[in-house]
Short mmCIF file of C-alpha atoms in Angstrom, two decimals:
data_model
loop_
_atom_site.label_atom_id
_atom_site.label_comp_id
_atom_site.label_asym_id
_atom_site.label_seq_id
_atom_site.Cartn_x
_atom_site.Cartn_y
_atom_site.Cartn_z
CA UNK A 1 0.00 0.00 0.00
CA UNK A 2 1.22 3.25 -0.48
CA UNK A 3 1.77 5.21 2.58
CA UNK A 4 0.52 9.03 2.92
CA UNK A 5 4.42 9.98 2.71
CA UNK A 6 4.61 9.28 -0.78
CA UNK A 7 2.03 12.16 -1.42
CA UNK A 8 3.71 14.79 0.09
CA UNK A 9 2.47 14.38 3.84
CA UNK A 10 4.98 14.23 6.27
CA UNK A 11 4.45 13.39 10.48
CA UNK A 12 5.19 16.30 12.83
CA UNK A 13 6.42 13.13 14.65
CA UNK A 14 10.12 14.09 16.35
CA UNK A 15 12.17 11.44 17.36
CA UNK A 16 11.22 11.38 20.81
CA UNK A 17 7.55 10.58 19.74
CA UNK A 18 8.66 7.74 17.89
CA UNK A 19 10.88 6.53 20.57
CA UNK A 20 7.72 6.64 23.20
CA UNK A 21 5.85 4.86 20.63
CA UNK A 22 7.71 2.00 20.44
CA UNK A 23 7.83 1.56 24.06
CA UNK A 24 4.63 1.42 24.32
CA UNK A 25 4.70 -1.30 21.23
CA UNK A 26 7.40 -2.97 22.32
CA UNK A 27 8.52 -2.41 25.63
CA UNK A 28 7.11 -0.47 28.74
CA UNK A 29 6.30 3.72 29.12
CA UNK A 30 4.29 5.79 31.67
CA UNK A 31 1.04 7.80 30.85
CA UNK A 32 -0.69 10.11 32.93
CA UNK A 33 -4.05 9.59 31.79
CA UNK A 34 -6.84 11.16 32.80
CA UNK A 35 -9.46 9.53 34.87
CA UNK A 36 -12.02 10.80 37.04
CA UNK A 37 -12.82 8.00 40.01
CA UNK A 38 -16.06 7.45 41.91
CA UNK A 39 -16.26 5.68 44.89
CA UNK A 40 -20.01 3.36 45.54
CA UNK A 41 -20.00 1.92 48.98
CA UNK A 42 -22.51 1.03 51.87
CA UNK A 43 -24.59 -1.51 52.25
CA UNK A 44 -26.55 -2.09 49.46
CA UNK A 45 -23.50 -0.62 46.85
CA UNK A 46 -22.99 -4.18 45.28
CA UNK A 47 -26.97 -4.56 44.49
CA UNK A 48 -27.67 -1.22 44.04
CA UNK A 49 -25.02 -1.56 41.31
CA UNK A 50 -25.56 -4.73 39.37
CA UNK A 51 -28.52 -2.84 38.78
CA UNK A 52 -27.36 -0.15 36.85
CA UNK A 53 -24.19 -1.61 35.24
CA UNK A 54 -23.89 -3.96 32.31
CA UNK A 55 -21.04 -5.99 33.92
CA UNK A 56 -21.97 -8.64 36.81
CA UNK A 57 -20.71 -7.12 39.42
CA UNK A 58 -21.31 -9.74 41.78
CA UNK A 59 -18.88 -11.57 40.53
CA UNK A 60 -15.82 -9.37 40.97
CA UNK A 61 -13.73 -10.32 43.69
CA UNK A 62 -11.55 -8.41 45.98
CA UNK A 63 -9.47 -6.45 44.02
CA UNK A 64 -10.76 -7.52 40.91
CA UNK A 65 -11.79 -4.91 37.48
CA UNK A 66 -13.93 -5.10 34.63
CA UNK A 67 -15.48 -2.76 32.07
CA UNK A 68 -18.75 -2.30 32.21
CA UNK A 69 -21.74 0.10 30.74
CA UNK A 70 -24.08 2.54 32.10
CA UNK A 71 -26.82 3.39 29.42
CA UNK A 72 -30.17 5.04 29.38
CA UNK A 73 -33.15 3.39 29.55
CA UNK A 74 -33.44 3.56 26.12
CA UNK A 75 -29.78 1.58 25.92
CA UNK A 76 -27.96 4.23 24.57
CA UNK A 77 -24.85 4.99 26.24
CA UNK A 78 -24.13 7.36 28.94
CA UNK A 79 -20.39 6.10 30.28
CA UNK A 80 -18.32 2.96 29.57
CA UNK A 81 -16.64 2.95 32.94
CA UNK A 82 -13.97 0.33 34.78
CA UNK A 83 -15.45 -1.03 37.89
CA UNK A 84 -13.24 -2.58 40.57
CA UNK A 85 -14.31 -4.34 43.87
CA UNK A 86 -12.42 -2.35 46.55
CA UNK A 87 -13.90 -4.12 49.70
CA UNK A 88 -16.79 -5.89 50.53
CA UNK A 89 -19.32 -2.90 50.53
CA UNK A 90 -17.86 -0.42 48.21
CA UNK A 91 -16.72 -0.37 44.24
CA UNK A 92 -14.65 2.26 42.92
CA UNK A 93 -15.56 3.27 39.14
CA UNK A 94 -13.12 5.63 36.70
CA UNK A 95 -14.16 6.92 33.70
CA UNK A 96 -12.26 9.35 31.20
CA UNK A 97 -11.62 12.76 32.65
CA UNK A 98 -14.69 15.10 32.56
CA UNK A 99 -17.18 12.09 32.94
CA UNK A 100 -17.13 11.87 36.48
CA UNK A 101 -19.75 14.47 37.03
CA UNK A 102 -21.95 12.60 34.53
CA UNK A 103 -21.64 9.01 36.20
CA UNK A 104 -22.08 10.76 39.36
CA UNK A 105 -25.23 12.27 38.51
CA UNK A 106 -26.73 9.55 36.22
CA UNK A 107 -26.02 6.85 39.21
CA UNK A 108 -27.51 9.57 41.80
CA UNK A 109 -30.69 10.01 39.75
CA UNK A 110 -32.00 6.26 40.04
CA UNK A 111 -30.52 6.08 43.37
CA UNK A 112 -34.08 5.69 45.31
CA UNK A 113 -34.19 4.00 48.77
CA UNK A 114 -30.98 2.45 49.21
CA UNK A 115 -28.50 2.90 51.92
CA UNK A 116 -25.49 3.65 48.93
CA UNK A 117 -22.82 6.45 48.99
CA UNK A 118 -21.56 8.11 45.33
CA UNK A 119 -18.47 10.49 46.23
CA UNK A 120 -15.64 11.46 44.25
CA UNK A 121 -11.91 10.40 45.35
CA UNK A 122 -9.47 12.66 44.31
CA UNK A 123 -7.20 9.65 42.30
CA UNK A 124 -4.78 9.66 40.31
CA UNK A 125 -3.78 6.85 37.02
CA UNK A 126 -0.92 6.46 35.92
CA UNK A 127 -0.95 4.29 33.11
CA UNK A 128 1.90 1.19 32.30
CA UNK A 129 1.60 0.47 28.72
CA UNK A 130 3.80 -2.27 26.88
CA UNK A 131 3.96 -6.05 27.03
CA UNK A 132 6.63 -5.60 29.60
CA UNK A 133 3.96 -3.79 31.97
CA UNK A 134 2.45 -6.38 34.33
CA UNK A 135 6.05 -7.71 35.12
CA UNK A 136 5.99 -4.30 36.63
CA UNK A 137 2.91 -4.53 38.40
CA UNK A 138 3.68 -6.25 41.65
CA UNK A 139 6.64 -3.57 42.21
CA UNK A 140 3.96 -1.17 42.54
CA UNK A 141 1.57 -3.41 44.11
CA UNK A 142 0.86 -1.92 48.08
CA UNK A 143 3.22 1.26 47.61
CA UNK A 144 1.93 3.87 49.17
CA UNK A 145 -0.17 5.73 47.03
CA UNK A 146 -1.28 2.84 44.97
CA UNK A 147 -4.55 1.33 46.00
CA UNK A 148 -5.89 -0.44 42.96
CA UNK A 149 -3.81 -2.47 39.69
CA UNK A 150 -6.36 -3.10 37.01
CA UNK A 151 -5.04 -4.69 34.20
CA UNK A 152 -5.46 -3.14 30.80
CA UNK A 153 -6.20 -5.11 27.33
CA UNK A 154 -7.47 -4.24 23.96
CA UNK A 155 -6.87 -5.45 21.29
CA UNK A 156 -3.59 -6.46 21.61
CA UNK A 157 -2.61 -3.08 23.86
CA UNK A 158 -1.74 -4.37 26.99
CA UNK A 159 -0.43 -2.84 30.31
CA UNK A 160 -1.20 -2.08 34.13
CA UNK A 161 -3.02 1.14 35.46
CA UNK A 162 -2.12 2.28 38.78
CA UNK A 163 -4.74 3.66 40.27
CA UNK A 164 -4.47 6.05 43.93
CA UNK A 165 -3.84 9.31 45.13
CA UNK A 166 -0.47 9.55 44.26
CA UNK A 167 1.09 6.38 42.40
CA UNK A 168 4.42 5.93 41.90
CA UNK A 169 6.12 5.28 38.86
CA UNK A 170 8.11 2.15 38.46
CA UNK A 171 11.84 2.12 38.88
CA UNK A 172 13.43 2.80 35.27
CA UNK A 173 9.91 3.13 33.56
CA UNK A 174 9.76 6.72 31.27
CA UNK A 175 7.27 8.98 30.88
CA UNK A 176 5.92 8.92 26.87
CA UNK A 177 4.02 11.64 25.37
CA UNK A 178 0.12 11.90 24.79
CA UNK A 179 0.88 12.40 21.06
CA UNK A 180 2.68 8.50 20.71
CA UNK A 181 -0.27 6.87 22.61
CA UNK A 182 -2.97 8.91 20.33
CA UNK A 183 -1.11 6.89 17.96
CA UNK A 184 -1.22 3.82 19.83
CA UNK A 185 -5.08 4.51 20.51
CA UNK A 186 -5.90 4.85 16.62
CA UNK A 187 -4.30 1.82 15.53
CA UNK A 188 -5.75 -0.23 18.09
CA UNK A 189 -9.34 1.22 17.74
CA UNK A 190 -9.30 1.81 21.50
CA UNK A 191 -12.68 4.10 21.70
CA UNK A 192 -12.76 6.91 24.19
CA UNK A 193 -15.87 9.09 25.40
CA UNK A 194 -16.79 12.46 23.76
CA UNK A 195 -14.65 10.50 20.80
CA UNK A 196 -15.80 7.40 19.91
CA UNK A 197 -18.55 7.70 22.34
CA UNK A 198 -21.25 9.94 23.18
CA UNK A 199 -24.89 9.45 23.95
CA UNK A 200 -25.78 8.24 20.37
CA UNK A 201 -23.68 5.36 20.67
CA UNK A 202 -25.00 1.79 20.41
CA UNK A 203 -22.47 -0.79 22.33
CA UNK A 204 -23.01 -3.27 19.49
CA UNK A 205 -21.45 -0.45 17.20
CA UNK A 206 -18.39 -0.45 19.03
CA UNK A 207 -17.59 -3.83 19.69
CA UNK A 208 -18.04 -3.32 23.23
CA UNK A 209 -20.50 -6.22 24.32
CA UNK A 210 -18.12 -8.98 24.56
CA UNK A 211 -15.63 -7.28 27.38
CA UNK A 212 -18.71 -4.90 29.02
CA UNK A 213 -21.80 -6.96 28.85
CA UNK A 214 -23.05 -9.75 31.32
CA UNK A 215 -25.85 -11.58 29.08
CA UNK A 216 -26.23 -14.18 32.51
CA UNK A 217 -27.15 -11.57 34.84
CA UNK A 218 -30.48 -10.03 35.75
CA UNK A 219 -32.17 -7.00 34.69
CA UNK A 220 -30.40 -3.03 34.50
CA UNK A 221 -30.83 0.03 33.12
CA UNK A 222 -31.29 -0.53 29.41
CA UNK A 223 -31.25 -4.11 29.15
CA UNK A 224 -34.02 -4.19 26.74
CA UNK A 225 -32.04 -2.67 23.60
CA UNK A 226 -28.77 -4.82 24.38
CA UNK A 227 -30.59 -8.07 24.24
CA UNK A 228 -32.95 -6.96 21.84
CA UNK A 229 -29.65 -6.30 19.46
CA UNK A 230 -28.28 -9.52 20.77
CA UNK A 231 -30.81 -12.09 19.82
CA UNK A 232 -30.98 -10.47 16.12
CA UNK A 233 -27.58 -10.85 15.27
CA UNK A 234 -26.27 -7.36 16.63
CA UNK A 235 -27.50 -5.84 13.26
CA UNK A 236 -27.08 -1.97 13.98
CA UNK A 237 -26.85 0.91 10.83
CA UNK A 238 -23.05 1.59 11.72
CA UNK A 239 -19.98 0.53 12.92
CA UNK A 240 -16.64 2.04 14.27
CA UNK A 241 -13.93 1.07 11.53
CA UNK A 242 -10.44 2.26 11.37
CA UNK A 243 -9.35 3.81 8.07
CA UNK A 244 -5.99 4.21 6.18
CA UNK A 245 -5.12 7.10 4.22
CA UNK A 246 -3.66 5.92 0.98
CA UNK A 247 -3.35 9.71 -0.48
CA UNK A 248 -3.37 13.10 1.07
CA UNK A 249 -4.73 15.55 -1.08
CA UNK A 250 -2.42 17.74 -2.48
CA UNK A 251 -1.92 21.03 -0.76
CA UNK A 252 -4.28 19.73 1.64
CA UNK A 253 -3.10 21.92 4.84
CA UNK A 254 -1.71 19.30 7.77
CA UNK A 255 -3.16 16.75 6.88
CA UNK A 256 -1.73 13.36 8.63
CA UNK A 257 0.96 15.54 10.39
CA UNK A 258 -1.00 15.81 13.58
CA UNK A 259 -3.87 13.59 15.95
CA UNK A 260 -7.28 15.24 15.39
CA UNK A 261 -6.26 16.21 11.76
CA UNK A 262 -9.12 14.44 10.34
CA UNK A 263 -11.65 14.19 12.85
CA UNK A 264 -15.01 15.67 12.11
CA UNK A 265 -14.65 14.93 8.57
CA UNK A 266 -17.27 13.29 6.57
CA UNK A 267 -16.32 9.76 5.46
CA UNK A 268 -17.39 9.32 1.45
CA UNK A 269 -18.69 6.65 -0.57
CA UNK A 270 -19.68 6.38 -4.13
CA UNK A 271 -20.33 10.57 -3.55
CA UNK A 272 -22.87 9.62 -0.30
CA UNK A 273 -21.98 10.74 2.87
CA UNK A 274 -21.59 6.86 4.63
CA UNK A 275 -19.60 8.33 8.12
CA UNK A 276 -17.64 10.68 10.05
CA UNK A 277 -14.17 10.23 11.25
CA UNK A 278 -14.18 10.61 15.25
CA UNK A 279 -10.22 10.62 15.69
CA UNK A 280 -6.68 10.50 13.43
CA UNK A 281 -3.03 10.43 13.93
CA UNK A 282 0.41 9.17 12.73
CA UNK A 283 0.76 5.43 12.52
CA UNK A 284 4.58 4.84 12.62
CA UNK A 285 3.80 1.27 12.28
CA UNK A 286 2.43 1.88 8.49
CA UNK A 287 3.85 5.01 7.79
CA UNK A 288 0.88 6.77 6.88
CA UNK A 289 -2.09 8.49 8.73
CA UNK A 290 -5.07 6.60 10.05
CA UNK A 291 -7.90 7.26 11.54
CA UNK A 292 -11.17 6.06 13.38
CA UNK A 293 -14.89 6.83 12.25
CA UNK A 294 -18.32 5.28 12.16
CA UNK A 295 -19.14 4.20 8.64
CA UNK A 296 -22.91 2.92 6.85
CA UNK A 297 -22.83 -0.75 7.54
CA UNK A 298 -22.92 -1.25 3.71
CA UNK A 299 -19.66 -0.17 3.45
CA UNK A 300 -17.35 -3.37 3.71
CA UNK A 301 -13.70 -3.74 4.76
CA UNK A 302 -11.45 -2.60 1.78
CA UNK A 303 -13.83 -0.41 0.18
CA UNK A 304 -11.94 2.81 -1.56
CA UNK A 305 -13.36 6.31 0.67
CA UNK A 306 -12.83 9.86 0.55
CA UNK A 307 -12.39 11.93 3.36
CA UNK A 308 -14.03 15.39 2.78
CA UNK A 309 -14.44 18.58 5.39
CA UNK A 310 -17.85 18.49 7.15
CA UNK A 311 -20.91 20.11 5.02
CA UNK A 312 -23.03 21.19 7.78
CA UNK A 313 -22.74 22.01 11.87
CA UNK A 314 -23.41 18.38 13.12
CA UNK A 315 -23.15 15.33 11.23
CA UNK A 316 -24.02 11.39 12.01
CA UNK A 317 -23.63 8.27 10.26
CA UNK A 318 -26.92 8.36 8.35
CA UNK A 319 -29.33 5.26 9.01
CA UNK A 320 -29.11 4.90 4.98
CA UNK A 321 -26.08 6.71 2.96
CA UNK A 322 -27.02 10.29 2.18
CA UNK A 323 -28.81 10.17 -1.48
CA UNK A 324 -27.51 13.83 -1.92
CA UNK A 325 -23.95 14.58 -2.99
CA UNK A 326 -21.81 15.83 -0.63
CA UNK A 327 -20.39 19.52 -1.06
CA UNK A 328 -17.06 19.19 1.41
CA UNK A 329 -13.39 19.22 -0.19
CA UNK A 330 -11.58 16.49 -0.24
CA UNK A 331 -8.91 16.50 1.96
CA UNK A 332 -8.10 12.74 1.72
CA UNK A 333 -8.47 9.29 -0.07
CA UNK A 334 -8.46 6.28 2.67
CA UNK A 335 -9.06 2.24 2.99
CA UNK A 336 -11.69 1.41 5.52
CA UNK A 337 -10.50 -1.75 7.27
CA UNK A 338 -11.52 -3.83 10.19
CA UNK A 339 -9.93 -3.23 14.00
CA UNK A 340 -6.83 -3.07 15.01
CA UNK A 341 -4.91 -1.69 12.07
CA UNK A 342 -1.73 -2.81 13.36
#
């Protein structure tokens, strides 16, 4: 394939950046990655919970994380949180940073006759990523400052979070910079809230059921629409795909040379509007930009795209491709392709 280089586009990409990237591919780095953290305890914070989250949080042991949902009643999607068991009457949740307000609320507003606490902790994560990362883990494990280890995996991103009020960074560990693990992120199709998801998003359009979704548990918030979805073959109108730029237009300004080039962009098919690109960066790894976006389901892996500006304020991933031409410039040609890229 050729790469968005050839066309003119070159990365912004120092060699620093490129060095932190391929510790997080291939060895170990630090991120400080924002998380706001929630603490549920009393005496009915286990049940009160398994109500309201996808995950079965019954199950979790001492110690123990999953991911889980919180949706509307309607299922659509207000958080994807972590949940971790911290003792026997209390759960800590994190969520990207700025979401915290929103769990708290959202949990607070079904929160009717039950002996449950929702407060904020004021936590810190500091994020291991690399396959050398969980040999790391039980360095950190009981330091001061550390209260929680959560293992992290997506599709094939692995590492530890370390998760307190002030954790420590690991002996001989660096720090690597937001702009390598944006390209990390990409590649992997690792979605993030006000991203990848907002409160339009269906979990079945992310791929998120699998590693969020207890289909053995009883009833929660929005049930109805996940197994609704379920027993017909998860069949929704769109799904997050990554996308590979195979040519830049020419003298189109930055593109592929920084994360977020891209995003907001409508995502072109046969001249219908099929998508919109939700976030882009540098992919060492392929040498060219990529990106992630929601795209018709119509659209299979493979199929040729063009990447044009946005025609009007808002745009969505129509529930049938746009009939009208699009008006946007082009700013790019990509490949849509299945997750991860790399």
């Amino acid at each position: 394939m050729t790469g968005a280089g050839s066309a003119g586009a070159v990365p912004t990409f120092g060699p620093g950046v490129v060095a932190d990237y391929e510790l997080l591919r291939t060895g170990v780095g630090a991120l400080d990655l924002g998380r706001d953290v929630l603490r549920v305890s009393g005496p009915d914070a286990v049940e009160y919970l398994q109500g309201q989250l996808s995950q079965d949080v019954t199950a979790l042991g001492l110690g123990e994380s999953a991911d889980s949902l919180i949706l509307t009643p309607q299922g659509k999607l207000d958080a994807l949180v972590r949940v971790s068991r911290s003792a026997d009457d209390a759960l800590v949740l994190d969520v990207e940073a700025g979401y915290g307000d929103v769990v708290a609320a959202r949990l607070a507003r079904f929160k009717l006759r039950v002996k449950v606490v929702i407060e904020p902790l004021d936590w810190r994560c500091l994020a291991l990523r690399g396959p050398h990362a969980a040999a790391l883990a039980e360095q950190v494990r009981g330091r001061g400052g550390t209260e929680l280890t959560p293992a992290f995996s997506w599709n094939g991103v692995t590492g530890v979070d370390l998760l307190g009020e002030a954790p420590e960074l690991p002996d001989g560990v660096p720090m690597c910079s937001a702009e390598a693990w944006e390209s990390v992120r990409v590649e992997a199709g690792i979605p993030v809230m006000g991203a990848e998801l907002d409160e339009r998003t269906i979990a079945a359009e992310v791929d998120l059921l699998e590693r969020s979704v207890s289909f053995t548990k009883g009833c929660y918030t929005g049930q109805e629409l996940v197994a609704r979805l379920d027993a017909r073959g998860n069949r929704v109108a769109r799904h997050l795909r990554g996308l590979v730029v195979t040519e830049p237009e020419a003298g189109a300004s930055g593109v592929g040379t920084s994360p977020g080039a891209w995003a907001g962009s409508e995502i072109v098919f046969e001249d219908k509007v099929v998508g919109s690109v939700t976030s882009s960066a540098w992919s060492p790894s392929l040498g060219c930009a990529v990106a992630l976006g929601y795209v018709h389901r119509t659209v299979l892996p493979s199929s040729a795209v063009e990447l044009r500006t946005m025609t009007a304020a808002a745009s969505d991933t129509p529930d049938t491709p746009d009939t009208v031409s699009p008006r946007g410039t082009t700013v790019a040609r990509a490949e849509v392709r299945t997750l991860p890229l790399v």
